[in-house]
Every structure is written in C-alpha cells, then in structure tokens.
Coordinates of C-alpha atoms in Angstrom, one line a residue:
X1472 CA 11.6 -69.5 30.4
X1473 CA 8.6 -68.2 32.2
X1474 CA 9.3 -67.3 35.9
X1475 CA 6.8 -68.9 38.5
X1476 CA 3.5 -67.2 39.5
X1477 CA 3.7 -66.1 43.1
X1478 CA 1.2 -65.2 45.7
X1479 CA 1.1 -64.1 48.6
X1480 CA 1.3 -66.8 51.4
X1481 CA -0.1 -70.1 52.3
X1482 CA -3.7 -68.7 53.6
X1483 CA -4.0 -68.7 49.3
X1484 CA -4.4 -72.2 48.8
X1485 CA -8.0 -73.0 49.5
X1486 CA -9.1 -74.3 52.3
X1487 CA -6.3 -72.8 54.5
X1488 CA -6.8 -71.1 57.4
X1489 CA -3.9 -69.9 60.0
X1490 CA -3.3 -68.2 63.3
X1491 CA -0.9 -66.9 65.8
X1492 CA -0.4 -67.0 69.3
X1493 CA 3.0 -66.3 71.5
X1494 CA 4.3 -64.3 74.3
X1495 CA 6.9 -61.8 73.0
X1496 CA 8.3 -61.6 76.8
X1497 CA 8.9 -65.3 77.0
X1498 CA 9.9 -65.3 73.7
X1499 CA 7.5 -68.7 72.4
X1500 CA 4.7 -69.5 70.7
X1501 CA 2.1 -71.6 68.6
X1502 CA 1.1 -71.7 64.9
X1503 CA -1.9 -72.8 63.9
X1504 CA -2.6 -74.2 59.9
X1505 CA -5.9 -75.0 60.1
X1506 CA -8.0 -77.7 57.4
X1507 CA -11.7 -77.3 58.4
X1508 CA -13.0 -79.1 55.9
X1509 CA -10.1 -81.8 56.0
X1510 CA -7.2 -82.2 54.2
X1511 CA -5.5 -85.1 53.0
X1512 CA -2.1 -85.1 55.0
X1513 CA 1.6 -86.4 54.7
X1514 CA 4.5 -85.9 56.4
X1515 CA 8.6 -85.8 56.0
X1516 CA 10.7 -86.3 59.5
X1517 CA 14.6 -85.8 58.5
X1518 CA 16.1 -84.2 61.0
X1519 CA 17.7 -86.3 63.6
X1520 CA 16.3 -84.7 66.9
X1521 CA 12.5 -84.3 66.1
X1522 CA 9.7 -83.8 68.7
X1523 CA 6.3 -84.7 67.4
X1524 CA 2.9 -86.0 67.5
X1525 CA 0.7 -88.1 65.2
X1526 CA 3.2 -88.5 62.5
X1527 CA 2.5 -92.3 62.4
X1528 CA -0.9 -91.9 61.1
X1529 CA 0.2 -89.6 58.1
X1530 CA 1.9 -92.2 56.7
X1531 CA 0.1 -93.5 53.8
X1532 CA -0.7 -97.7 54.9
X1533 CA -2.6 -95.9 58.0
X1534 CA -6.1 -95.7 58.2
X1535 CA -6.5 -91.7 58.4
X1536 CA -6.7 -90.0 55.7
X1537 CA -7.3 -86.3 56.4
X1538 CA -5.8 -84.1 59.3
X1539 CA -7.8 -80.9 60.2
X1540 CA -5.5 -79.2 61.7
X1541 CA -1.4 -78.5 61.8
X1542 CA 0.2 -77.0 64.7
X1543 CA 3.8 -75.6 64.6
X1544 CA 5.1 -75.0 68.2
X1545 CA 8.0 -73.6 70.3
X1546 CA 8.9 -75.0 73.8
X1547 CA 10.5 -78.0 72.8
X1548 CA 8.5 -81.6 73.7
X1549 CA 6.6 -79.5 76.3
X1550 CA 5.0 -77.5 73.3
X1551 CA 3.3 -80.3 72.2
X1552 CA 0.3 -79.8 74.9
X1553 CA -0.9 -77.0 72.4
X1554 CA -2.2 -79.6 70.3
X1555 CA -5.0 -80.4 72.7
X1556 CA -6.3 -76.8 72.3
X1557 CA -6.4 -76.8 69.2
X1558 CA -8.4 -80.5 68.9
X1559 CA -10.7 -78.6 72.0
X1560 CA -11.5 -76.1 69.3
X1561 CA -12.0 -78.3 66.6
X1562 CA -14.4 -80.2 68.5
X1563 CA -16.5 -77.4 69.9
X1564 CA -17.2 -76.5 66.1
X1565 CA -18.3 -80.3 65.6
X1566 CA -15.0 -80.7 62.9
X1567 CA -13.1 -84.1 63.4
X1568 CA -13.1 -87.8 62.6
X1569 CA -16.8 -89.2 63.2
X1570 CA -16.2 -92.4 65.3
X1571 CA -19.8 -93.3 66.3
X1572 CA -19.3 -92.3 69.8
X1573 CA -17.4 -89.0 69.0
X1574 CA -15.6 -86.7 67.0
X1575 CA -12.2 -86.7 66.8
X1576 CA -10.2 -83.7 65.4
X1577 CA -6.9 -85.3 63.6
X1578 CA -3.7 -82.6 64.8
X1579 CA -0.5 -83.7 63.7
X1580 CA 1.8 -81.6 65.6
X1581 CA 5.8 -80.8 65.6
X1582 CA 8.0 -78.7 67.8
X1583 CA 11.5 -77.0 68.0
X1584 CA 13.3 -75.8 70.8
X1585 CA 13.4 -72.2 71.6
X1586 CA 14.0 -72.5 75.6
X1587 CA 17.4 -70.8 74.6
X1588 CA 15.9 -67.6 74.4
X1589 CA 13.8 -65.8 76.5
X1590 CA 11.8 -67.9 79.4
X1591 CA 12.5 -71.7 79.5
X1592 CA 9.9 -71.7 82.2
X1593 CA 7.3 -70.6 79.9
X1594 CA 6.3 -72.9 76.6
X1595 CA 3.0 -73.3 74.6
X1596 CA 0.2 -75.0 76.3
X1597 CA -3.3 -76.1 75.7
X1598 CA -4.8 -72.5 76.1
X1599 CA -2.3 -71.1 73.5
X1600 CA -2.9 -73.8 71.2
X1601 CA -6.5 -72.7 71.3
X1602 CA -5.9 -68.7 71.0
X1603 CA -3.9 -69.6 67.6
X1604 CA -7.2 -71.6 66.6
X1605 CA -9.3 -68.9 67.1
X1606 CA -7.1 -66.2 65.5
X1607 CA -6.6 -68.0 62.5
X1608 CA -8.1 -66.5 59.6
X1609 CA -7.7 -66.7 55.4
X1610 CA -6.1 -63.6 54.9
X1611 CA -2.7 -62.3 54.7
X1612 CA 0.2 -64.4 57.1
X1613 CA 1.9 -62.1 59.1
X1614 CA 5.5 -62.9 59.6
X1615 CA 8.3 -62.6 61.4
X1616 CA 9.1 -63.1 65.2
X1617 CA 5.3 -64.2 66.1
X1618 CA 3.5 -67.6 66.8
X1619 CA 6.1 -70.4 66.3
X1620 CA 8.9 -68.3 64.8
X1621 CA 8.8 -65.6 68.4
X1622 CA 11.8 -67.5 69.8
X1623 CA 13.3 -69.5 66.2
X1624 CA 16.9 -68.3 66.2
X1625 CA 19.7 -69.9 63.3
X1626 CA 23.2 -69.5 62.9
X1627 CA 24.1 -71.8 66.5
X1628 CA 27.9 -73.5 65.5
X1629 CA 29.4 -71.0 67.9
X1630 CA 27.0 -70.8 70.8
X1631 CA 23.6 -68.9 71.3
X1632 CA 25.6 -66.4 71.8
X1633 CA 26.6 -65.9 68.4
X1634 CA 23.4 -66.6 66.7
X1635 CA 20.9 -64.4 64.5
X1636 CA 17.2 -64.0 65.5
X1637 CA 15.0 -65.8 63.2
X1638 CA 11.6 -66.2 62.5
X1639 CA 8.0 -68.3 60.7
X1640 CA 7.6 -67.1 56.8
X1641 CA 5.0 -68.1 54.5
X1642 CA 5.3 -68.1 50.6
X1643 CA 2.6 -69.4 47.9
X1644 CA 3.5 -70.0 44.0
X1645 CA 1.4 -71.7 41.1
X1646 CA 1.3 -74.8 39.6
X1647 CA -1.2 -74.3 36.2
X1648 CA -4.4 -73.2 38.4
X1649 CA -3.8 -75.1 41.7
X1650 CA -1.6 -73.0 44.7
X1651 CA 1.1 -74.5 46.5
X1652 CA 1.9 -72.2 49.9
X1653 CA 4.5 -73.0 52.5
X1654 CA 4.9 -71.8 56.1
X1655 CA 7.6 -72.7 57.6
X1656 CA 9.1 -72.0 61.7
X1657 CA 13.5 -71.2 60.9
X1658 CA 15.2 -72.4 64.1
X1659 CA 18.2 -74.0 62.1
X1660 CA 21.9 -74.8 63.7
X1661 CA 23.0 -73.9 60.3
X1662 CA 22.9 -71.0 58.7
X1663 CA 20.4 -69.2 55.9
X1664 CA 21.9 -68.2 52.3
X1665 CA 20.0 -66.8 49.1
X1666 CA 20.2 -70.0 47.0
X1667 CA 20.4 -67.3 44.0
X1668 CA 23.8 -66.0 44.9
X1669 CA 25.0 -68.2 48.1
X1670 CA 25.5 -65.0 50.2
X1671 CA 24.6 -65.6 53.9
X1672 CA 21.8 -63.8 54.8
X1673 CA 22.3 -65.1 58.7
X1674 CA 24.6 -67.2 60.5
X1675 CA 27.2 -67.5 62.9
X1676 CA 28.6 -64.0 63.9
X1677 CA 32.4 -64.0 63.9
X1678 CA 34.1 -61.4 66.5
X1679 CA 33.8 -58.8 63.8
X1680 CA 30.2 -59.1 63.5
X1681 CA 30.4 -60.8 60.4
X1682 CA 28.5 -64.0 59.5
X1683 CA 30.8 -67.2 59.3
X1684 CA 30.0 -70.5 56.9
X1685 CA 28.8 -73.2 59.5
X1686 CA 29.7 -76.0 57.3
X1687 CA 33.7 -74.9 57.6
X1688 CA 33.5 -74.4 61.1
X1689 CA 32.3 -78.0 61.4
X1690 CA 34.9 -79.0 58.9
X1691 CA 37.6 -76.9 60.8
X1692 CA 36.6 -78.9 64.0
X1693 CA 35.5 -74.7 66.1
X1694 CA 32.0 -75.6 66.0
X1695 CA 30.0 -76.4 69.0
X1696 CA 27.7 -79.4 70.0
X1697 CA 24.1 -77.7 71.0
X1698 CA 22.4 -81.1 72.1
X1699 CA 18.7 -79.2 71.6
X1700 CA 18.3 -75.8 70.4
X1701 CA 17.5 -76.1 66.9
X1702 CA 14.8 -77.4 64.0
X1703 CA 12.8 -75.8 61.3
X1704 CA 9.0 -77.4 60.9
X1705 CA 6.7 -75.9 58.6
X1706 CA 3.6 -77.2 56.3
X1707 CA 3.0 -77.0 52.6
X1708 CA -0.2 -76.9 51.5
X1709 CA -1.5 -78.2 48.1
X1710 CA -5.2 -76.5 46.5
X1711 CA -5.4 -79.6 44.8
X1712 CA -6.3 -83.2 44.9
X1713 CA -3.4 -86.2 45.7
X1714 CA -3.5 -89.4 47.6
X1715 CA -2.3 -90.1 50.9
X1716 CA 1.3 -91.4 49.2
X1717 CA 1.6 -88.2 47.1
X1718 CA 1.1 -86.1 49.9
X1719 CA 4.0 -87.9 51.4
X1720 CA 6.1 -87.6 48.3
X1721 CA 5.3 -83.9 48.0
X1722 CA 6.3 -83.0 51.9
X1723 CA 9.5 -85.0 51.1
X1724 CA 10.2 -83.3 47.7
X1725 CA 9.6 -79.7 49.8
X1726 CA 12.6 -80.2 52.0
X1727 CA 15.0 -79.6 48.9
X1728 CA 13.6 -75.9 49.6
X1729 CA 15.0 -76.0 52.9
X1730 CA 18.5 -78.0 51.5
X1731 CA 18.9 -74.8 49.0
X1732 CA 18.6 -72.5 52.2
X1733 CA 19.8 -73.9 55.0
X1734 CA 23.6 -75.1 55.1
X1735 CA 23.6 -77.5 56.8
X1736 CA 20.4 -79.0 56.8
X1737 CA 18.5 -82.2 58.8
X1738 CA 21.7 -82.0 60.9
X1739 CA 21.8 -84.1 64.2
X1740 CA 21.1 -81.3 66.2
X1741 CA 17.5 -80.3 64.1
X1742 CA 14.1 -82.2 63.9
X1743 CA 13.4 -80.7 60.5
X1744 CA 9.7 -81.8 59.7
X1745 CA 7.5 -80.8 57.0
X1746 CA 3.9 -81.9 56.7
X1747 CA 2.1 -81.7 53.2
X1748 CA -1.7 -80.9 53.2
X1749 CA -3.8 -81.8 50.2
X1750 CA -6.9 -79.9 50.5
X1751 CA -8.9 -81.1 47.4
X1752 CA -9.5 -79.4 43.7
X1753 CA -8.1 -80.1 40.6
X1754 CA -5.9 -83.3 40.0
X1755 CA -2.2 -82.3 40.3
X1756 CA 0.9 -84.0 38.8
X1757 CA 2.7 -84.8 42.4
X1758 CA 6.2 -84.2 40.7
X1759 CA 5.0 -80.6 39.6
X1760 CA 3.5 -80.4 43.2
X1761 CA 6.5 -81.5 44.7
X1762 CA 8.8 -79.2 42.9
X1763 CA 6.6 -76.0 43.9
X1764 CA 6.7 -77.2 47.3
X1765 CA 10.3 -76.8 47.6
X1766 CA 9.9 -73.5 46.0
X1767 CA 7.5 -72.1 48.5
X1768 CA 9.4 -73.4 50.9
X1769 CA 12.3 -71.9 49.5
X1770 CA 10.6 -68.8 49.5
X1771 CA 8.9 -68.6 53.0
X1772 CA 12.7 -69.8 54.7
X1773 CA 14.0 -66.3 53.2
X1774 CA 11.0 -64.2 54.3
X1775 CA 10.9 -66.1 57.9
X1776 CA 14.8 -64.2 58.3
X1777 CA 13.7 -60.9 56.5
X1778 CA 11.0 -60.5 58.4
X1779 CA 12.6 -61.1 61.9
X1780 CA 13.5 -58.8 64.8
X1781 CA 16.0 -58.2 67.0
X1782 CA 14.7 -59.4 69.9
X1783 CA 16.0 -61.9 73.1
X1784 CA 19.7 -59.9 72.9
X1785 CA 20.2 -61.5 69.8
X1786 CA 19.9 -58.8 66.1
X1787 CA 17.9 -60.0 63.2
X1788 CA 19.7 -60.0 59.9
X1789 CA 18.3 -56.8 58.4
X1790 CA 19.5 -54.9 61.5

C-alpha cells in the first residue's frame, strides 16, 4: 500500500494564512488561521465543556457560508475577546461579509482553559487577537509552547500537578492533488499515545516519574475531577472545494484523529472543537477529505507534544 503524501503544515493548503501571539510569562496565548479570501466553514463541538463563538452559523441550514478567519485561544471564556482583533484587522483590510452598510469579517472562535498555569490574571484580549493577525503569514507553522498551545498542558487525572506540558502542532498530508493541514491547541485531561504502538508519549506522572493510563485511573476510581482545565481546538483545512454540509462532515470525521491520540477523548471535562475550512479548488470526495483530516489531525496532536517545553514547573515529554 502506498503511504500518505505529507507536507509540512497547514499554511500548505492554499489559501491559509496563520499567526502567533502569547505571553510566555503568563503562559497564554492566541492562534490565528486566517481565510482572506473566504473559506467555506464547518464545525464539530464534542466535548462536553466547550467555550465558543459563532459556531451556530457554521452549521450548514445557516445563511453564512464562508468564515475568514479562525481563532484558537487560551484564557478560558475570557479568551474569546481576541476575536474582536482579529475581525478589527479583517476590516481594516476591507475583508468580510458585504452587508450594504458594512463589512463584516466572519471569526468563529473556540477557547481552552490554561488559567492553571502561569497567570490567571492575564488571558488573550482584543490587542492579541490582532498581533496574531498581523503575524500570520504562509510559511512554515512554528510549534510548540507558542500562540494557543503557550499554556496547553495534558495528562490532568491526578492534579496539575502531575501533568505534562503540552503544546499547538500543525500537520498537512494529500488527498490526489488537493492538501488537507491540521493545527490543532493539546490541552487534553487525558493523555497522548502513538496510535502506531499505544505507548504514552505524555500523561499523568506516577510518583516515580513515570506516565500512568488515565482511562484506568478513572476505572480504578484515583482520578480527579478538574471542573475546567482542559480541551483541545484546532482547524483543518481543505485546498479544495465542498459544501457547507461536507465541511461539517469533514470537521466531524477529523476528530477520529484526536480519538486515536488522546485517551480519553471529548471527556466531560474538555470542549474539544474542531472547525473544517474549505478554501476552494478542485472537487474533493468528502469521505477521502474526511479521512485525511483525521490523519493530519493525528499528526499535528503528536507534534503539538514533541514540540513542547518544559515550561510553568511542569517538563515536556521529550525532557
């Protein structure tokens, strides 16, 4: 069988456009995926404790069609201002929704809580939602502990404590000619295992430093009850054309990728939310679209805890 055909991250699919902004003291931040030119957008909400904005008008019997803009943010509900720098932006540059009387920038939006870590009193706001805008660019994503993933931790069942510092990773593979990237913020309660082998790559740490399988310390009744601390958000992007309903499909299909990394996943305690952006091209099969979703998203998951830093007290998994 021949093995997928990988790029490098989602800024490959084209159209695409992101930046970062975050304070590494504070330990927060703000991803922006940017559409210029419009995208047609879809959305899949399946964790249990989600914070976001605009989802409503991704799904497909709305009026909207295209979003311009995707913003990934730290700081819990309060992250959610960022989104009004980035339609700011937008709107300067004259790229939005014509009304009649004005333009209207479309910025779905979706947060996770890092006010674990670092500052609580500081979280993304309107100017930082703006500074991601204007950093983003189509070149190479960098990953790690920056933008959304600066404070994304995983590995929670025993306490912050306990955890593994996490980060935003970004993966692209091909279906025939069209891209489909992923970028995607890891903040999980569970923990993060190579769907290859099933080895933990970073999780809860046992007393020994070792990591410890979350779903048997829920089984076993010794895991804890964070209320808040967790969910993983990301976007997939699509260099193709599909309809409203397949882009919905397609950002429902991409969570498998976070099912085969994440154990467990769309828990109570996460908002996991995935957005699909369509950003015109080449008709593409939305099954085939779907599937190389969850592959990217697969993909970026793994390189969001590669790529992360010991930072906030807590070690990375590669330390």
């Amino acid at each position: 069988m021949t093995d997928p055909v990988w790029l490098s991250g989602i800024t490959d699919v084209p159209g695409i456009r992101v930046g970062h902004a975050h304070d590494l003291q504070a330990l927060t931040g703000v991803t922006a995926v940017l559409a210029p030119d419009g995208a047609v957008v879809g959305v899949a909400v399946e964790g249990s404790a989600p914070g976001t904005r605009e989802t409503d008008l991704c799904r497909p019997c709305n009026l909207v069609q295209q979003a311009h803009a995707v913003l990934l943010c730290g700081g819990s509900a309060f992250g959610l201002a960022a989104a009004h720098g980035a339609m700011r932006w937008l709107e300067e540059r004259g790229i939005g929704l014509p009304t009649g009387y004005a333009t209207v920038p479309i910025v779905p939006a979706a947060v996770l809580y890092d006010l674990g870590v670092g500052s609580a009193q500081v979280r993304p706001d309107e100017a930082m939602g703006y500074a991601a805008c204007e950093a983003a660019t189509d070149g190479p994503v960098e990953q790690g502990c920056i933008g959304a993933g600066a404070g994304c931790t995983v590995g929670k069942a025993l306490g912050m404590d306990r955890a593994v510092k996490s980060g935003i990773g970004t993966a692209c593979v091909k279906v025939g000619a069209v891209a489909v990237g992923a970028i995607v913020a890891v903040n999980a309660f569970g923990d993060v295992r190579d769907p290859a082998t099933g080895r933990i790559l970073a999780g809860p740490r046992g007393e020994d430093g070792t990591y410890l399988d979350t779903t048997a310390l829920l089984l076993q009744g010794a895991a804890g009850r964070p209320l808040a601390e967790n969910t993983t958000i990301g976007v997939v992007a699509v260099g193709g054309s599909l309809s409203k309903e397949g882009a919905n499909k397609v950002a429902r299909m991409a969570h498998d990728g976070l099912a085969r990394t994440i154990s467990p996943i769309h828990t109570m305690f996460d908002g996991d939310t995935l957005f699909c952006l369509a950003t015109g091209g080449p008709e593409v099969d939305v099954t085939a679209a779907g599937a190389a979703a969850a592959l990217a998203v697969e993909r970026a998951v793994l390189n969001a805890v590669r790529h992360a830093a010991s930072m906030g007290g807590l070690p990375a998994a590669r330390a």
